[in-house]
PDB file of C-alpha atoms in Angstrom:
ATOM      1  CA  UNK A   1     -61.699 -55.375   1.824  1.00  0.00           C
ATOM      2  CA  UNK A   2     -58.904 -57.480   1.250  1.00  0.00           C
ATOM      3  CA  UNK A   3     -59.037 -61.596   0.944  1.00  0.00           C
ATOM      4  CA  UNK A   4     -58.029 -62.186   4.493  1.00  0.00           C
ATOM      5  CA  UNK A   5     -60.519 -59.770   5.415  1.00  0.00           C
ATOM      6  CA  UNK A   6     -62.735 -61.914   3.904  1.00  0.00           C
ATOM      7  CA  UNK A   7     -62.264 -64.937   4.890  1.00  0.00           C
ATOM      8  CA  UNK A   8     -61.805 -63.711   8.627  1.00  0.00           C
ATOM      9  CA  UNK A   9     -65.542 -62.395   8.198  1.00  0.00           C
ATOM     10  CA  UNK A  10     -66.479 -65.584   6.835  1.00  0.00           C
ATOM     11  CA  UNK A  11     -65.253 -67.512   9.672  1.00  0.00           C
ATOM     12  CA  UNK A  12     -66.842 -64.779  12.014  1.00  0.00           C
ATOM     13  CA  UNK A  13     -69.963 -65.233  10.649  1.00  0.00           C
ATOM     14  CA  UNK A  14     -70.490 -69.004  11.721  1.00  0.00           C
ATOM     15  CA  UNK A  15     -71.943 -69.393  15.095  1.00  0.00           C
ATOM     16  CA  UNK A  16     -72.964 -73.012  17.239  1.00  0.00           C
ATOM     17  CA  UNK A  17     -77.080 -73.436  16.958  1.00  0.00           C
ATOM     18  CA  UNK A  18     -77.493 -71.965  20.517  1.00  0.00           C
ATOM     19  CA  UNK A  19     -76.506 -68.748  19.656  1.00  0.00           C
ATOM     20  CA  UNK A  20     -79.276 -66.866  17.680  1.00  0.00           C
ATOM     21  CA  UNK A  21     -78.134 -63.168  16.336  1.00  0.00           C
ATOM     22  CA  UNK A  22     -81.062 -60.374  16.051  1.00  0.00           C
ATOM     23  CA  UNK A  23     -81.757 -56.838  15.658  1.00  0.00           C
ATOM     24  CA  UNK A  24     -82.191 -54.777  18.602  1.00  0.00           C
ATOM     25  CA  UNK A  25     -86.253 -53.854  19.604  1.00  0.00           C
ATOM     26  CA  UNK A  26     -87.385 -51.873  22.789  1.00  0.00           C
ATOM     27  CA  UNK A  27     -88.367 -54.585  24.778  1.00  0.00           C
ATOM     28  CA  UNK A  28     -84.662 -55.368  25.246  1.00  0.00           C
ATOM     29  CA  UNK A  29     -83.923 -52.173  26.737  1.00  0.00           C
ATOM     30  CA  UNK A  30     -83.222 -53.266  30.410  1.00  0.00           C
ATOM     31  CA  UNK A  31     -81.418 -56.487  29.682  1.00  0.00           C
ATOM     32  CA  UNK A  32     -79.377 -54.735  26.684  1.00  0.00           C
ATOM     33  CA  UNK A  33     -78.397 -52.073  29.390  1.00  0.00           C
ATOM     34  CA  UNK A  34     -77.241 -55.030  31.917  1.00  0.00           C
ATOM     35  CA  UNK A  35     -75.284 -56.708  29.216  1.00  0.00           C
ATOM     36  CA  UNK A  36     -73.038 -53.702  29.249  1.00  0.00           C
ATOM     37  CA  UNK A  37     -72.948 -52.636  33.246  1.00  0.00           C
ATOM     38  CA  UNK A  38     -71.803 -56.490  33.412  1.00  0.00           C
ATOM     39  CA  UNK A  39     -69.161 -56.813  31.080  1.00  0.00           C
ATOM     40  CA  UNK A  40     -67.679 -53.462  31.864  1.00  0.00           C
ATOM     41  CA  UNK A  41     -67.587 -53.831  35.670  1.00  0.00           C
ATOM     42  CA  UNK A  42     -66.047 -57.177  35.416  1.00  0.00           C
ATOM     43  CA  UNK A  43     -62.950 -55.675  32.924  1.00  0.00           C
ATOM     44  CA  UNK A  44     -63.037 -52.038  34.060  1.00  0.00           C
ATOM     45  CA  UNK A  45     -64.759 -51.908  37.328  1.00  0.00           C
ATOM     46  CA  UNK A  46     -68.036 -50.902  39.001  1.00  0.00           C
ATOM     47  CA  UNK A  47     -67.258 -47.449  38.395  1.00  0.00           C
ATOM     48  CA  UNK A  48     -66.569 -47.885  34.974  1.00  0.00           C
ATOM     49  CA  UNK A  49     -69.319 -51.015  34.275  1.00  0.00           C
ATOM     50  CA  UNK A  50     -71.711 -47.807  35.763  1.00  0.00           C
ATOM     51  CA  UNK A  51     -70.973 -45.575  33.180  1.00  0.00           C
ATOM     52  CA  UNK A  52     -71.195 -47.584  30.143  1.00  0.00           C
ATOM     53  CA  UNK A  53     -74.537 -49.003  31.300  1.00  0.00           C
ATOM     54  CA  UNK A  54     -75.450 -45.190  31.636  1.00  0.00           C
ATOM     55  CA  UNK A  55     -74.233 -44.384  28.572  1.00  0.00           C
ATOM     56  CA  UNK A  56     -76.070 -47.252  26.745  1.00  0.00           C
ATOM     57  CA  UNK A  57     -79.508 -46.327  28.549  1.00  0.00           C
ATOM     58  CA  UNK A  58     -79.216 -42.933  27.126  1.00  0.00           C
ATOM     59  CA  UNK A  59     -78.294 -44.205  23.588  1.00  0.00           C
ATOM     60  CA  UNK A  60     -81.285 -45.830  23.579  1.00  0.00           C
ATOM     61  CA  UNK A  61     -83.301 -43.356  25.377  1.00  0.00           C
ATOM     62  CA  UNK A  62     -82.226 -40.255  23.040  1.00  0.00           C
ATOM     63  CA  UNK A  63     -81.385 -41.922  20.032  1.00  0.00           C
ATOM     64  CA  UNK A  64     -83.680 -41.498  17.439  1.00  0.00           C
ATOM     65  CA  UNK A  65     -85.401 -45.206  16.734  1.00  0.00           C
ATOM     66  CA  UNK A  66     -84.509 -44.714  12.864  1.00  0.00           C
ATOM     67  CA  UNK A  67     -81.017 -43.543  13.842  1.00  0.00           C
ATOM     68  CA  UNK A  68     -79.833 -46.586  16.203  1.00  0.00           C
ATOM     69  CA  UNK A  69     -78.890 -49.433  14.481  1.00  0.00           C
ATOM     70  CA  UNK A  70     -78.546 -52.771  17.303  1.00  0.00           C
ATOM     71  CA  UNK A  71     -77.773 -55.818  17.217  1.00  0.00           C
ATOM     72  CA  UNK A  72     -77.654 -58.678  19.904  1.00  0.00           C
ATOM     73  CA  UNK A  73     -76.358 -61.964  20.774  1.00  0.00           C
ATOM     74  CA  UNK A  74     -78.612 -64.396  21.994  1.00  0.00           C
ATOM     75  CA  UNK A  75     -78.029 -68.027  23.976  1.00  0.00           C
ATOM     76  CA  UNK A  76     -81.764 -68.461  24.922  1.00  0.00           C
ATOM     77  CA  UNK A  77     -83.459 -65.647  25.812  1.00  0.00           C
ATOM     78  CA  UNK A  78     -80.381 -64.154  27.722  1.00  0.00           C
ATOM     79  CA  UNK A  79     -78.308 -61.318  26.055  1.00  0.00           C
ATOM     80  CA  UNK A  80     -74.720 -62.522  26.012  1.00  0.00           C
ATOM     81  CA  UNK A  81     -73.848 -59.810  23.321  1.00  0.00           C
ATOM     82  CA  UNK A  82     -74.545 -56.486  22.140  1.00  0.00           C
ATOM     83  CA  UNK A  83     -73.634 -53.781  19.726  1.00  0.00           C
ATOM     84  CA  UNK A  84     -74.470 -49.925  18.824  1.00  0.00           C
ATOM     85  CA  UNK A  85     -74.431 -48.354  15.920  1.00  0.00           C
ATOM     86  CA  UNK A  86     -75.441 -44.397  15.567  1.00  0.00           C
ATOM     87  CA  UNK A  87     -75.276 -41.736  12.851  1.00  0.00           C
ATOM     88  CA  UNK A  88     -71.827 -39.256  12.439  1.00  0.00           C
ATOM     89  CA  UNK A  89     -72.584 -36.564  10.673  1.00  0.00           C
ATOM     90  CA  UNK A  90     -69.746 -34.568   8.630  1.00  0.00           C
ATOM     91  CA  UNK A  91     -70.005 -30.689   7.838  1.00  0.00           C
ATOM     92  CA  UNK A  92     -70.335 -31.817   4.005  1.00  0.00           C
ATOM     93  CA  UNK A  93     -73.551 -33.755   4.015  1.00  0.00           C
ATOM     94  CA  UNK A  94     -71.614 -37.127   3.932  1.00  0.00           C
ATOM     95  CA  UNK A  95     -72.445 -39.619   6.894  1.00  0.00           C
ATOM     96  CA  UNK A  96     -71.562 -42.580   8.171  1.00  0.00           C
ATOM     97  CA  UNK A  97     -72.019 -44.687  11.464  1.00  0.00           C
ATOM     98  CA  UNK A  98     -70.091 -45.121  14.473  1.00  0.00           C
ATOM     99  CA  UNK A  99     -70.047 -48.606  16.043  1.00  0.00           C
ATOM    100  CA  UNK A 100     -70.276 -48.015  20.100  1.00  0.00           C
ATOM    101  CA  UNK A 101     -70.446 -49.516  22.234  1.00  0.00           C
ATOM    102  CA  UNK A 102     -69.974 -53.396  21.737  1.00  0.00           C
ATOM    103  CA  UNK A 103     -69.692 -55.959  24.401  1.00  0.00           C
ATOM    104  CA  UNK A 104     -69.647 -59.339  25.216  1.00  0.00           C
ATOM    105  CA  UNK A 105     -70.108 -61.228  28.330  1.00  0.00           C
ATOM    106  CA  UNK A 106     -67.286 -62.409  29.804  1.00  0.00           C
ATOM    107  CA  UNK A 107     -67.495 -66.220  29.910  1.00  0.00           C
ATOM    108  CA  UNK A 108     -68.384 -65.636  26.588  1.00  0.00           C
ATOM    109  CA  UNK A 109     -65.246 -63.749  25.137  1.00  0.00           C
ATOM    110  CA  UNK A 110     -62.776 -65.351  22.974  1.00  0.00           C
ATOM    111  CA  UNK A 111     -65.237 -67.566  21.253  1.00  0.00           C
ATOM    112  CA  UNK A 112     -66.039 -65.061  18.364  1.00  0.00           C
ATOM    113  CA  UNK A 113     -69.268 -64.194  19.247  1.00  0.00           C
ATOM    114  CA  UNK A 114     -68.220 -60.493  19.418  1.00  0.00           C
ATOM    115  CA  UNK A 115     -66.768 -60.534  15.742  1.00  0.00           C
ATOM    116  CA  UNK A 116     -69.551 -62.565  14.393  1.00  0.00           C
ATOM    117  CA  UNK A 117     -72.135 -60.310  15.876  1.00  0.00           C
ATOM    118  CA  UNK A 118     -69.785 -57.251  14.051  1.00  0.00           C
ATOM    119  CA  UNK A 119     -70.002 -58.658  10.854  1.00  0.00           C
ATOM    120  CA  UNK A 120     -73.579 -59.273  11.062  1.00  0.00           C
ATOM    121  CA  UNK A 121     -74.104 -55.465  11.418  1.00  0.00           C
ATOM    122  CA  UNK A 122     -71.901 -54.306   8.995  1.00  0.00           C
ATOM    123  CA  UNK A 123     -73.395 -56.622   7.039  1.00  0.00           C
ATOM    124  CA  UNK A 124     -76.921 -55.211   7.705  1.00  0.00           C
ATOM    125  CA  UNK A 125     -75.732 -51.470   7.721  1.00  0.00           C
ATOM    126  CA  UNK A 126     -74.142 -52.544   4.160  1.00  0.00           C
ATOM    127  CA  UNK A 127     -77.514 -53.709   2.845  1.00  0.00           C
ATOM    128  CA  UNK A 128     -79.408 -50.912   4.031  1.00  0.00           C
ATOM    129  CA  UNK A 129     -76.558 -48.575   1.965  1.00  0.00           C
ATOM    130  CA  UNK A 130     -74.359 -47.520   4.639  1.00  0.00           C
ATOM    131  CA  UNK A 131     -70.647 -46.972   3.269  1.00  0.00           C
ATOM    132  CA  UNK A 132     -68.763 -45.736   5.998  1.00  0.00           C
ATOM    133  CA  UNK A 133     -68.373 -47.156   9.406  1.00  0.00           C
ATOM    134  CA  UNK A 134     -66.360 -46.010  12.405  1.00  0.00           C
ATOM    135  CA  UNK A 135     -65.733 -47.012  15.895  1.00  0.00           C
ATOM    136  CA  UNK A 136     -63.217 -45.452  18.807  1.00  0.00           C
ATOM    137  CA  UNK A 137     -61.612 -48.832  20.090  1.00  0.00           C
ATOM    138  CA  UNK A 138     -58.825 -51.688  20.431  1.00  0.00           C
ATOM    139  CA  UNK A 139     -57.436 -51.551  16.968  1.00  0.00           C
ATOM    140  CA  UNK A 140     -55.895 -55.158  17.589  1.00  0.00           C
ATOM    141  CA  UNK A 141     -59.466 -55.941  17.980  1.00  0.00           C
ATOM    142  CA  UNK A 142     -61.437 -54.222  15.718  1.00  0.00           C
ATOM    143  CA  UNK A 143     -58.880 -54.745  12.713  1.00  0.00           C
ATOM    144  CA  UNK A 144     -60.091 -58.770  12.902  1.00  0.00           C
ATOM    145  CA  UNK A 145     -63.521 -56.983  11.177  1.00  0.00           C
ATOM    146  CA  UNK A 146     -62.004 -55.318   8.725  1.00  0.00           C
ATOM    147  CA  UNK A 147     -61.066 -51.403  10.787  1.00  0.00           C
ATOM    148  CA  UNK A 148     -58.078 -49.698   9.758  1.00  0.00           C
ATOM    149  CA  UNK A 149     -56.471 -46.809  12.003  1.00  0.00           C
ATOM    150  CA  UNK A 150     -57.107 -43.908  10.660  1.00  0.00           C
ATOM    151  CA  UNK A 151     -56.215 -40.159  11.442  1.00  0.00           C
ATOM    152  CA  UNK A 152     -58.059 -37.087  12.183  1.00  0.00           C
ATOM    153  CA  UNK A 153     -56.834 -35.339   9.496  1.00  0.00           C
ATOM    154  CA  UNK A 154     -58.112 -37.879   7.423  1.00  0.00           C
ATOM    155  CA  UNK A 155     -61.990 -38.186   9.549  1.00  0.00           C
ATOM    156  CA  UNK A 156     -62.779 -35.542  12.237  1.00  0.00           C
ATOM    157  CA  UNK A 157     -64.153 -37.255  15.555  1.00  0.00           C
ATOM    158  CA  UNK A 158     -66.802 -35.168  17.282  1.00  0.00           C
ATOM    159  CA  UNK A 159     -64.190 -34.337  20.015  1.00  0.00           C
ATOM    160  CA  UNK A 160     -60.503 -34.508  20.772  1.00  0.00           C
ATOM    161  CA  UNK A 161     -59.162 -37.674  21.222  1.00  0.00           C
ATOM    162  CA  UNK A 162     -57.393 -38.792  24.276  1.00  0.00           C
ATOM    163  CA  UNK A 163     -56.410 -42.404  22.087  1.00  0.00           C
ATOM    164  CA  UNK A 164     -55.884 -41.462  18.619  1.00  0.00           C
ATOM    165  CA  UNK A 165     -54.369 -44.696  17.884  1.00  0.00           C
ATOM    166  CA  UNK A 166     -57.630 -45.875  18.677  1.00  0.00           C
ATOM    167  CA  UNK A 167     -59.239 -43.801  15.924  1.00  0.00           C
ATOM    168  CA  UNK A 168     -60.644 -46.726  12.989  1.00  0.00           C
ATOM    169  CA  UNK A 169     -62.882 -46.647  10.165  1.00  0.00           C
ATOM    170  CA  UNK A 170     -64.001 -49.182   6.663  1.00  0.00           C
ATOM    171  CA  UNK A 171     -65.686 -48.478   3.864  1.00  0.00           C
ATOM    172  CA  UNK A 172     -68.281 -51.421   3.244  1.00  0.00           C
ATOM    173  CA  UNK A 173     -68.042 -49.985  -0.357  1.00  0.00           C
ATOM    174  CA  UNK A 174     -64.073 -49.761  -1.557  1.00  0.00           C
ATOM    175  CA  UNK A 175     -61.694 -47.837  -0.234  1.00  0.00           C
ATOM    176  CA  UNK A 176     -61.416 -45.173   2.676  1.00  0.00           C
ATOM    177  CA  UNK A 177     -61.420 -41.830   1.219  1.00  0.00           C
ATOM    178  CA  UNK A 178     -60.594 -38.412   3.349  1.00  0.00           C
ATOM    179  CA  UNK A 179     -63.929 -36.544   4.292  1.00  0.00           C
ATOM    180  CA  UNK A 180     -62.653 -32.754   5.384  1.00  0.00           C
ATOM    181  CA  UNK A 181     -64.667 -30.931   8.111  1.00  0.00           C
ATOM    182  CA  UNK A 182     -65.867 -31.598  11.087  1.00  0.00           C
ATOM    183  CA  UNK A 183     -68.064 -34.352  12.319  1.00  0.00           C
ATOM    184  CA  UNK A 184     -70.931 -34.982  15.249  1.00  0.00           C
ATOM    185  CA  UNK A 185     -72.231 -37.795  16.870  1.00  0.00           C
ATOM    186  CA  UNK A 186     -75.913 -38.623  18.402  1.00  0.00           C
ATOM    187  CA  UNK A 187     -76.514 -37.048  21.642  1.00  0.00           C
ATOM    188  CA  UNK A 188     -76.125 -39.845  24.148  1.00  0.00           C
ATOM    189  CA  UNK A 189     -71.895 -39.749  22.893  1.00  0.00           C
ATOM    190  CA  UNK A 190     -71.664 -36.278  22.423  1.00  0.00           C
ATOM    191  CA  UNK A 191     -69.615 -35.937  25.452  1.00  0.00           C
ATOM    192  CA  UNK A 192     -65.637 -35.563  25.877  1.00  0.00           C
ATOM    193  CA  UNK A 193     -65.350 -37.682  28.511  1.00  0.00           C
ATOM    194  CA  UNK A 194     -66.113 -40.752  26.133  1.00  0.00           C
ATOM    195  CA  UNK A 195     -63.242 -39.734  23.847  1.00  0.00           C
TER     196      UNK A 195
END
């Protein structure tokens, strides 16, 4: 990670006292699963707000409980942000995680809560020895916490891409280095239709 990088995390990392960051537990389930039917059907649509909340519920559902890695945003006791992180698997034996979905309430967006919460599992994944990360995304976002586009050739998603720009990994270690093969993802994402 570079020195911008750096301090961008560091700023990212300071929240007001009324927001308390935590790790994701099962009593969270329904409201973690309305956090992200919200946000999406206010930027994407019912339709769309539907299917992310679906997709979420079975993450959470299917995903082994040593596997899925979540972290929340809390004003209160209200949810106002929430990220994923699950297991992808290459051919070799290497692994690393992929970061989806994230989301943040609307009013709450463009206050940093989304990057701060980020950080703070990266930061977590980092400490528990995680070295890769990946996520399928805005890379105008995602680049604030340290992503860099990267190629297929270079990291094989689980399925074709209809966004390869949107293709982004770190290392939490050093630098990015090619893994050849292929690659799969927990069940609830192994789907085309989400890539």
């Amino acid at each position: 990670m570079n020195q911008a990088t750096n301090q961008n995390i560091q700023k990212t990392n300071n929240l007001p006292p009324q927001y308390e960051r935590a790790v994701y537990h099962k009593d969270m389930h329904n409201d973690m699963v309305a956090l992200f039917t919200q946000t999406f059907s206010d930027s994407e649509g019912e339709a769309e707000g539907k299917t992310i909340g679906s997709l979420v519920s079975d993450l959470l559902n299917t995903t082994l409980e040593q596997d899925l890695q979540g972290f929340v945003t809390k004003q209160g006791e209200r949810l106002i942000a929430g990220v994923l992180f699950t297991p992808l698997r290459f051919e070799n034996g290497e692994m690393g995680y992929l970061l989806s979905p994230m989301a943040t309430l609307t009013e709450y967006q463009g206050k940093g809560i989304g990057q701060a919460l980020i950080n703070f599992g990266l930061e977590h994944l980092k400490q528990q020895g995680v070295e890769l990360v990946f996520t399928y995304g805005d890379p105008n976002f995602y680049s604030r916490v340290g992503f860099q586009q990267v190629t297929e050739a270079q990291f094989k998603a689980p399925h074709s891409l209809s966004y390869p720009h949107g293709w982004l990994a770190q290392s939490l270690t050093g630098e990015l280095t090619p893994i050849e093969g292929t690659s799969s993802c927990v069940q609830g994402l192994d789907s085309p239709a989400y890539w």
